[in-house]
């Protein structure tokens, strides 16, 4: 007997932050795009550690497209790769990864991610707040929080820890798929699917789409967290 599948997702999950580039379309931004001419060290740190910045850029762009009240979060005329990279660089000014020299340490803790996004919005005349919940980190509460965000049509930034979810198959629209690193990595949750037991999160990462298992995610509680904004 087949188990009944339930899906909760963003209204525009199928074309989440559809970015057009010279090599085809992308589902959300990609930290590998960061590059400042003449600033190789800064570019390297961003490419290796600015996944949290990109997750916020994805969220800001999605919110700007769904509601006029959020329009100021993405002031660019299109979703070309060049425009979206400029948008990513805007966010980088508010939420950049910690680093020691050329060694990136990533964007953490989660409060820093939230505060940077709120400052970014405020400077653009947009009222936006992190959805903070004083809930214990448990499987039930993670699922509860992600469902709450998606049902509100708000993408969820999720930090993956250091457990077995270190690599995942990422699909690129019309260009196949490949394995990408997601250890200590921020992704953007766009949907979830469950049969009542197994829960799979649909996420945007590295400019493509991937699926993460909730039970695998829960195996790491130290470097883990999530946040949506409304």
Tab-separated table of N, CA and C in Angstrom, residues 15-149:
chain	number	residue	atom	x	y	z
A	15	UNK	N	9.809	27.709	-9.962
A	15	UNK	CA	10.730	28.647	-10.625
A	15	UNK	C	11.272	29.629	-9.595
A	16	UNK	N	11.783	29.075	-8.511
A	16	UNK	CA	12.289	29.888	-7.420
A	16	UNK	C	13.494	30.713	-7.861
A	17	UNK	N	13.372	32.040	-7.803
A	17	UNK	CA	14.447	32.977	-8.155
A	17	UNK	C	15.177	32.475	-9.413
A	18	UNK	N	14.452	32.464	-10.513
A	18	UNK	CA	14.949	31.948	-11.798
A	18	UNK	C	15.912	32.954	-12.402
A	19	UNK	N	17.185	32.635	-12.421
A	19	UNK	CA	18.229	33.551	-12.885
A	19	UNK	C	18.744	33.084	-14.245
A	20	UNK	N	18.834	34.003	-15.187
A	20	UNK	CA	19.314	33.658	-16.527
A	20	UNK	C	20.772	34.077	-16.681
A	21	UNK	N	21.569	33.150	-17.200
A	21	UNK	CA	22.980	33.434	-17.410
A	21	UNK	C	23.446	32.938	-18.758
A	22	UNK	N	24.712	33.133	-19.036
A	22	UNK	CA	25.244	32.746	-20.349
A	22	UNK	C	25.251	31.229	-20.537
A	23	UNK	N	25.221	30.483	-19.431
A	23	UNK	CA	25.235	29.024	-19.520
A	23	UNK	C	23.883	28.398	-19.181
A	24	UNK	N	22.818	29.187	-19.265
A	24	UNK	CA	21.497	28.662	-18.958
A	24	UNK	C	20.907	29.282	-17.714
A	25	UNK	N	19.862	28.647	-17.191
A	25	UNK	CA	19.150	29.181	-16.027
A	25	UNK	C	19.702	28.598	-14.722
A	26	UNK	N	19.455	29.330	-13.653
A	26	UNK	CA	19.891	28.918	-12.322
A	26	UNK	C	18.721	29.070	-11.363
A	27	UNK	N	18.661	28.196	-10.392
A	27	UNK	CA	17.638	28.259	-9.354
A	27	UNK	C	18.262	28.875	-8.109
A	28	UNK	N	18.201	30.207	-8.029
A	28	UNK	CA	18.863	30.909	-6.940
A	28	UNK	C	20.313	31.204	-7.266
A	29	UNK	N	20.948	31.949	-6.387
A	29	UNK	CA	22.324	32.383	-6.614
A	29	UNK	C	23.355	31.327	-6.260
A	30	UNK	N	24.597	31.635	-6.573
A	30	UNK	CA	25.707	30.709	-6.378
A	30	UNK	C	26.902	31.505	-5.856
A	31	UNK	N	27.416	31.129	-4.695
A	31	UNK	CA	28.527	31.869	-4.109
A	31	UNK	C	29.779	31.819	-4.984
A	32	UNK	N	29.880	30.825	-5.871
A	32	UNK	CA	31.036	30.723	-6.755
A	32	UNK	C	31.105	31.881	-7.741
A	33	UNK	N	30.012	32.656	-7.858
A	33	UNK	CA	30.006	33.791	-8.780
A	33	UNK	C	30.753	35.003	-8.236
A	34	UNK	N	30.970	35.073	-6.948
A	34	UNK	CA	31.597	36.261	-6.368
A	34	UNK	C	32.980	36.497	-6.974
A	35	UNK	N	33.201	37.715	-7.379
A	35	UNK	CA	34.533	38.085	-7.899
A	35	UNK	C	34.668	39.601	-7.925
A	36	UNK	N	35.689	40.091	-7.235
A	36	UNK	CA	36.023	41.506	-7.278
A	36	UNK	C	37.394	41.621	-7.950
A	37	UNK	N	37.440	42.314	-9.047
A	37	UNK	CA	38.700	42.439	-9.788
A	37	UNK	C	39.764	43.094	-8.910
A	38	UNK	N	40.943	42.487	-8.926
A	38	UNK	CA	42.046	43.015	-8.143
A	38	UNK	C	41.961	42.699	-6.667
A	39	UNK	N	40.938	41.935	-6.250
A	39	UNK	CA	40.771	41.582	-4.842
A	39	UNK	C	40.599	40.060	-4.721
A	40	UNK	N	41.639	39.346	-5.070
A	40	UNK	CA	41.557	37.890	-5.123
A	40	UNK	C	41.285	37.273	-3.748
A	41	UNK	N	41.890	37.825	-2.693
A	41	UNK	CA	41.681	37.278	-1.359
A	41	UNK	C	40.215	37.432	-0.940
A	42	UNK	N	39.648	38.612	-1.171
A	42	UNK	CA	38.239	38.840	-0.836
A	42	UNK	C	37.327	37.935	-1.661
A	43	UNK	N	37.639	37.791	-2.937
A	43	UNK	CA	36.842	36.935	-3.810
A	43	UNK	C	36.892	35.485	-3.343
A	44	UNK	N	38.080	35.034	-2.948
A	44	UNK	CA	38.243	33.659	-2.494
A	44	UNK	C	37.408	33.399	-1.242
A	45	UNK	N	37.467	34.296	-0.269
A	45	UNK	CA	36.705	34.139	0.969
A	45	UNK	C	35.211	34.085	0.663
A	46	UNK	N	34.753	34.955	-0.234
A	46	UNK	CA	33.329	34.982	-0.581
A	46	UNK	C	32.906	33.708	-1.291
A	47	UNK	N	33.716	33.240	-2.220
A	47	UNK	CA	33.366	32.028	-2.965
A	47	UNK	C	33.325	30.793	-2.069
A	48	UNK	N	34.172	30.794	-1.038
A	48	UNK	CA	34.254	29.637	-0.154
A	48	UNK	C	33.338	29.731	1.070
A	49	UNK	N	32.985	30.950	1.474
A	49	UNK	CA	32.281	31.075	2.751
A	49	UNK	C	31.017	31.904	2.791
A	50	UNK	N	30.575	32.450	1.643
A	50	UNK	CA	29.435	33.372	1.670
A	50	UNK	C	28.106	32.709	1.310
A	51	UNK	N	27.953	31.443	1.681
A	51	UNK	CA	26.685	30.753	1.396
A	51	UNK	C	25.513	31.408	2.131
A	52	UNK	N	25.756	31.902	3.347
A	52	UNK	CA	24.701	32.576	4.086
A	52	UNK	C	24.271	33.860	3.409
A	53	UNK	N	25.236	34.568	2.842
A	53	UNK	CA	24.940	35.785	2.088
A	53	UNK	C	24.031	35.475	0.907
A	54	UNK	N	24.324	34.391	0.204
A	54	UNK	CA	23.536	34.003	-0.966
A	54	UNK	C	22.131	33.562	-0.552
A	55	UNK	N	22.023	32.841	0.558
A	55	UNK	CA	20.701	32.439	1.039
A	55	UNK	C	19.841	33.677	1.298
A	56	UNK	N	20.421	34.707	1.896
A	56	UNK	CA	19.678	35.942	2.145
A	56	UNK	C	19.339	36.650	0.835
A	57	UNK	N	20.252	36.628	-0.128
A	57	UNK	CA	19.976	37.238	-1.432
A	57	UNK	C	18.800	36.539	-2.104
A	58	UNK	N	18.757	35.216	-2.007
A	58	UNK	CA	17.630	34.456	-2.559
A	58	UNK	C	16.319	34.871	-1.901
A	59	UNK	N	16.344	34.929	-0.577
A	59	UNK	CA	15.133	35.269	0.171
A	59	UNK	C	14.663	36.675	-0.164
A	60	UNK	N	15.583	37.635	-0.196
A	60	UNK	CA	15.221	39.014	-0.501
A	60	UNK	C	14.614	39.133	-1.891
A	61	UNK	N	15.215	38.448	-2.864
A	61	UNK	CA	14.714	38.516	-4.238
A	61	UNK	C	13.328	37.894	-4.341
A	62	UNK	N	13.127	36.779	-3.664
A	62	UNK	CA	11.817	36.122	-3.717
A	62	UNK	C	10.735	36.999	-3.082
A	63	UNK	N	11.022	37.550	-1.918
A	63	UNK	CA	10.034	38.398	-1.247
A	63	UNK	C	9.715	39.638	-2.083
A	64	UNK	N	10.733	40.212	-2.716
A	64	UNK	CA	10.520	41.404	-3.548
A	64	UNK	C	9.602	41.115	-4.717
A	65	UNK	N	9.659	39.903	-5.235
A	65	UNK	CA	8.833	39.549	-6.383
A	65	UNK	C	7.407	39.192	-6.036
A	66	UNK	N	7.150	38.871	-4.778
A	66	UNK	CA	5.805	38.398	-4.419
A	66	UNK	C	4.911	39.475	-3.825
A	67	UNK	N	5.501	40.568	-3.322
A	67	UNK	CA	4.708	41.561	-2.593
A	67	UNK	C	5.306	42.953	-2.806
A	68	UNK	N	4.511	43.929	-3.277
A	68	UNK	CA	5.012	45.289	-3.486
A	68	UNK	C	5.627	45.901	-2.227
A	69	UNK	N	5.179	45.468	-1.055
A	69	UNK	CA	5.727	46.006	0.193
A	69	UNK	C	7.205	45.662	0.351
A	70	UNK	N	7.654	44.616	-0.342
A	70	UNK	CA	9.047	44.173	-0.256
A	70	UNK	C	9.869	44.564	-1.493
A	71	UNK	N	9.298	45.342	-2.371
A	71	UNK	CA	9.944	45.637	-3.657
A	71	UNK	C	11.350	46.204	-3.496
A	72	UNK	N	11.569	47.008	-2.479
A	72	UNK	CA	12.871	47.635	-2.279
A	72	UNK	C	13.995	46.659	-1.979
A	73	UNK	N	13.659	45.410	-1.706
A	73	UNK	CA	14.697	44.418	-1.403
A	73	UNK	C	15.456	43.963	-2.646
A	74	UNK	N	14.879	44.217	-3.819
A	74	UNK	CA	15.565	43.849	-5.070
A	74	UNK	C	15.291	44.944	-6.102
A	75	UNK	N	16.161	45.938	-6.207
A	75	UNK	CA	15.900	47.094	-7.065
A	75	UNK	C	16.299	46.923	-8.527
A	76	UNK	N	16.736	45.740	-8.912
A	76	UNK	CA	17.259	45.539	-10.258
A	76	UNK	C	16.142	45.234	-11.261
A	77	UNK	N	16.345	45.584	-12.538
A	77	UNK	CA	15.261	45.478	-13.529
A	77	UNK	C	14.990	44.064	-14.029
A	78	UNK	N	15.907	43.122	-13.778
A	78	UNK	CA	15.720	41.766	-14.285
A	78	UNK	C	16.419	40.769	-13.363
A	79	UNK	N	16.328	39.505	-13.738
A	79	UNK	CA	16.976	38.454	-12.967
A	79	UNK	C	18.081	37.804	-13.793
A	80	UNK	N	18.835	38.643	-14.485
A	80	UNK	CA	20.021	38.163	-15.182
A	80	UNK	C	21.094	37.844	-14.134
A	81	UNK	N	22.065	37.042	-14.528
A	81	UNK	CA	23.151	36.704	-13.609
A	81	UNK	C	23.891	37.955	-13.155
A	82	UNK	N	24.102	38.909	-14.069
A	82	UNK	CA	24.818	40.143	-13.722
A	82	UNK	C	24.051	40.942	-12.670
A	83	UNK	N	22.732	41.054	-12.854
A	83	UNK	CA	21.920	41.798	-11.892
A	83	UNK	C	21.896	41.095	-10.546
A	84	UNK	N	21.762	39.767	-10.587
A	84	UNK	CA	21.672	39.050	-9.318
A	84	UNK	C	23.010	39.063	-8.579
A	85	UNK	N	24.100	39.030	-9.304
A	85	UNK	CA	25.405	39.128	-8.661
A	85	UNK	C	25.556	40.481	-7.967
A	86	UNK	N	25.087	41.553	-8.613
A	86	UNK	CA	25.125	42.870	-7.975
A	86	UNK	C	24.299	42.858	-6.689
A	87	UNK	N	23.162	42.172	-6.726
A	87	UNK	CA	22.312	42.018	-5.547
A	87	UNK	C	23.035	41.231	-4.447
A	88	UNK	N	23.717	40.162	-4.819
A	88	UNK	CA	24.503	39.390	-3.851
A	88	UNK	C	25.576	40.256	-3.213
A	89	UNK	N	26.204	41.097	-4.012
A	89	UNK	CA	27.247	41.982	-3.481
A	89	UNK	C	26.653	43.020	-2.533
A	90	UNK	N	25.412	43.469	-2.808
A	90	UNK	CA	24.731	44.374	-1.880
A	90	UNK	C	24.581	43.709	-0.512
A	91	UNK	N	24.117	42.461	-0.512
A	91	UNK	CA	23.939	41.729	0.752
A	91	UNK	C	25.276	41.488	1.441
A	92	UNK	N	26.319	41.292	0.637
A	92	UNK	CA	27.649	41.029	1.207
A	92	UNK	C	28.103	42.189	2.085
A	93	UNK	N	27.642	43.383	1.757
A	93	UNK	CA	27.979	44.545	2.570
A	93	UNK	C	27.364	44.500	3.961
A	94	UNK	N	26.374	43.656	4.146
A	94	UNK	CA	25.685	43.532	5.432
A	94	UNK	C	25.985	42.212	6.137
A	95	UNK	N	26.174	41.160	5.364
A	95	UNK	CA	26.432	39.835	5.946
A	95	UNK	C	27.553	39.167	5.152
A	96	UNK	N	28.776	39.345	5.613
A	96	UNK	CA	29.945	38.733	4.974
A	96	UNK	C	30.486	37.654	5.906
A	97	UNK	N	31.124	36.635	5.369
A	97	UNK	CA	31.652	35.568	6.231
A	97	UNK	C	32.825	36.040	7.079
A	98	UNK	N	32.910	35.506	8.289
A	98	UNK	CA	34.121	35.680	9.076
A	98	UNK	C	35.262	34.973	8.346
A	99	UNK	N	36.485	35.443	8.575
A	99	UNK	CA	37.634	34.770	7.957
A	99	UNK	C	38.909	35.134	8.694
A	100	UNK	N	39.888	34.270	8.564
A	100	UNK	CA	41.238	34.537	9.057
A	100	UNK	C	42.133	34.544	7.839
A	101	UNK	N	42.554	35.719	7.412
A	101	UNK	CA	43.295	35.817	6.163
A	101	UNK	C	42.432	35.337	5.017
A	102	UNK	N	42.942	34.355	4.267
A	102	UNK	CA	42.189	33.782	3.151
A	102	UNK	C	41.339	32.579	3.565
A	103	UNK	N	41.348	32.243	4.860
A	103	UNK	CA	40.621	31.069	5.330
A	103	UNK	C	39.221	31.477	5.793
A	104	UNK	N	38.159	31.079	5.060
A	104	UNK	CA	36.805	31.489	5.429
A	104	UNK	C	36.252	30.679	6.593
A	105	UNK	N	35.488	31.335	7.455
A	105	UNK	CA	34.862	30.688	8.595
A	105	UNK	C	33.342	30.679	8.482
A	106	UNK	N	32.816	31.282	7.426
A	106	UNK	CA	31.383	31.243	7.193
A	106	UNK	C	30.600	32.333	7.903
A	107	UNK	N	29.283	32.289	7.734
A	107	UNK	CA	28.381	33.265	8.329
A	107	UNK	C	27.712	32.628	9.541
A	108	UNK	N	27.992	33.118	10.714
A	108	UNK	CA	27.451	32.600	11.964
A	108	UNK	C	27.656	33.644	13.046
A	109	UNK	N	26.991	33.562	14.192
A	109	UNK	CA	25.863	32.682	14.480
A	109	UNK	C	24.607	33.147	13.739
A	110	UNK	N	23.497	32.452	13.975
A	110	UNK	CA	22.283	32.758	13.232
A	110	UNK	C	21.764	34.160	13.540
A	111	UNK	N	22.031	34.655	14.748
A	111	UNK	CA	21.598	36.004	15.099
A	111	UNK	C	22.264	37.060	14.234
A	112	UNK	N	23.515	36.806	13.831
A	112	UNK	CA	24.223	37.744	12.965
A	112	UNK	C	23.602	37.764	11.576
A	113	UNK	N	23.211	36.597	11.087
A	113	UNK	CA	22.528	36.493	9.798
A	113	UNK	C	21.224	37.295	9.836
A	114	UNK	N	20.443	37.109	10.890
A	114	UNK	CA	19.149	37.781	11.015
A	114	UNK	C	19.314	39.294	11.127
A	115	UNK	N	20.253	39.739	11.948
A	115	UNK	CA	20.453	41.174	12.136
A	115	UNK	C	20.913	41.854	10.856
A	116	UNK	N	21.779	41.181	10.101
A	116	UNK	CA	22.249	41.755	8.843
A	116	UNK	C	21.130	41.917	7.843
A	117	UNK	N	20.261	40.923	7.754
A	117	UNK	CA	19.125	40.993	6.830
A	117	UNK	C	18.164	42.107	7.240
A	118	UNK	N	17.930	42.253	8.519
A	118	UNK	CA	17.031	43.309	8.987
A	118	UNK	C	17.602	44.691	8.699
A	119	UNK	N	18.914	44.864	8.862
A	119	UNK	CA	19.550	46.150	8.532
A	119	UNK	C	19.461	46.434	7.038
A	120	UNK	N	19.711	45.408	6.237
A	120	UNK	CA	19.617	45.535	4.783
A	120	UNK	C	18.236	46.031	4.382
A	121	UNK	N	17.197	45.412	4.944
A	121	UNK	CA	15.824	45.802	4.623
A	121	UNK	C	15.529	47.216	5.105
A	122	UNK	N	15.922	47.525	6.311
A	122	UNK	CA	15.640	48.842	6.890
A	122	UNK	C	16.263	49.958	6.044
A	123	UNK	N	17.487	49.753	5.580
A	123	UNK	CA	18.152	50.771	4.756
A	123	UNK	C	17.475	50.956	3.411
A	124	UNK	N	16.606	50.047	3.041
A	124	UNK	CA	15.862	50.143	1.770
A	124	UNK	C	14.392	50.467	1.989
A	125	UNK	N	14.093	50.906	3.198
A	125	UNK	CA	12.734	51.344	3.503
A	125	UNK	C	11.726	50.226	3.610
A	126	UNK	N	12.197	49.012	3.913
A	126	UNK	CA	11.310	47.856	3.988
A	126	UNK	C	11.245	47.357	5.424
A	127	UNK	N	10.049	47.098	5.902
A	127	UNK	CA	9.865	46.515	7.230
A	127	UNK	C	9.955	44.994	7.108
A	128	UNK	N	10.962	44.428	7.717
A	128	UNK	CA	11.194	42.983	7.618
A	128	UNK	C	11.809	42.505	8.922
A	129	UNK	N	11.254	41.437	9.465
A	129	UNK	CA	11.754	40.920	10.734
A	129	UNK	C	12.009	39.426	10.638
A	130	UNK	N	13.055	38.978	11.319
A	130	UNK	CA	13.325	37.552	11.425
A	130	UNK	C	12.235	36.914	12.279
A	131	UNK	N	11.780	35.751	11.866
A	131	UNK	CA	10.763	35.016	12.628
A	131	UNK	C	11.472	34.194	13.700
A	132	UNK	N	11.678	34.803	14.859
A	132	UNK	CA	12.373	34.137	15.956
A	132	UNK	C	11.382	33.336	16.793
A	133	UNK	N	11.750	32.114	17.124
A	133	UNK	CA	10.905	31.248	17.939
A	133	UNK	C	11.755	30.643	19.057
A	134	UNK	N	11.279	30.702	20.257
A	134	UNK	CA	12.000	30.155	21.393
A	134	UNK	C	11.653	28.677	21.556
A	135	UNK	N	12.044	27.882	20.539
A	135	UNK	CA	11.721	26.465	20.527
A	135	UNK	C	12.990	25.641	20.655
A	136	UNK	N	12.889	24.541	21.366
A	136	UNK	CA	13.990	23.597	21.483
A	136	UNK	C	14.267	22.980	20.110
A	137	UNK	N	15.563	22.741	19.831
A	137	UNK	CA	15.938	22.171	18.539
A	137	UNK	C	15.593	20.683	18.530
A	138	UNK	N	14.493	20.333	17.899
A	138	UNK	CA	14.047	18.950	17.809
A	138	UNK	C	13.488	18.714	16.415
A	139	UNK	N	13.336	17.454	16.052
A	139	UNK	CA	12.790	17.115	14.739
A	139	UNK	C	11.413	17.751	14.549
A	140	UNK	N	10.573	17.615	15.545
A	140	UNK	CA	9.222	18.154	15.464
A	140	UNK	C	9.237	19.664	15.257
A	141	UNK	N	10.093	20.358	16.014
A	141	UNK	CA	10.103	21.815	15.917
A	141	UNK	C	10.752	22.320	14.633
A	142	UNK	N	11.757	21.592	14.138
A	142	UNK	CA	12.338	21.960	12.843
A	142	UNK	C	11.277	21.852	11.753
A	143	UNK	N	10.555	20.741	11.740
A	143	UNK	CA	9.498	20.563	10.750
A	143	UNK	C	8.405	21.611	10.930
A	144	UNK	N	8.072	21.881	12.156
A	144	UNK	CA	7.045	22.895	12.472
A	144	UNK	C	7.457	24.270	11.958
A	145	UNK	N	8.717	24.643	12.174
A	145	UNK	CA	9.195	25.966	11.775
A	145	UNK	C	9.252	26.099	10.255
A	146	UNK	N	9.800	25.090	9.582
A	146	UNK	CA	9.899	25.146	8.120
A	146	UNK	C	8.504	25.189	7.497
A	147	UNK	N	7.596	24.382	8.019
A	147	UNK	CA	6.218	24.386	7.509
A	147	UNK	C	5.576	25.758	7.694
A	148	UNK	N	5.797	26.357	8.838
A	148	UNK	CA	5.257	27.683	9.117
A	148	UNK	C	5.750	28.706	8.103
A	149	UNK	N	7.045	28.682	7.816
A	149	UNK	CA	7.599	29.613	6.844
A	149	UNK	C	7.042	29.395	5.451
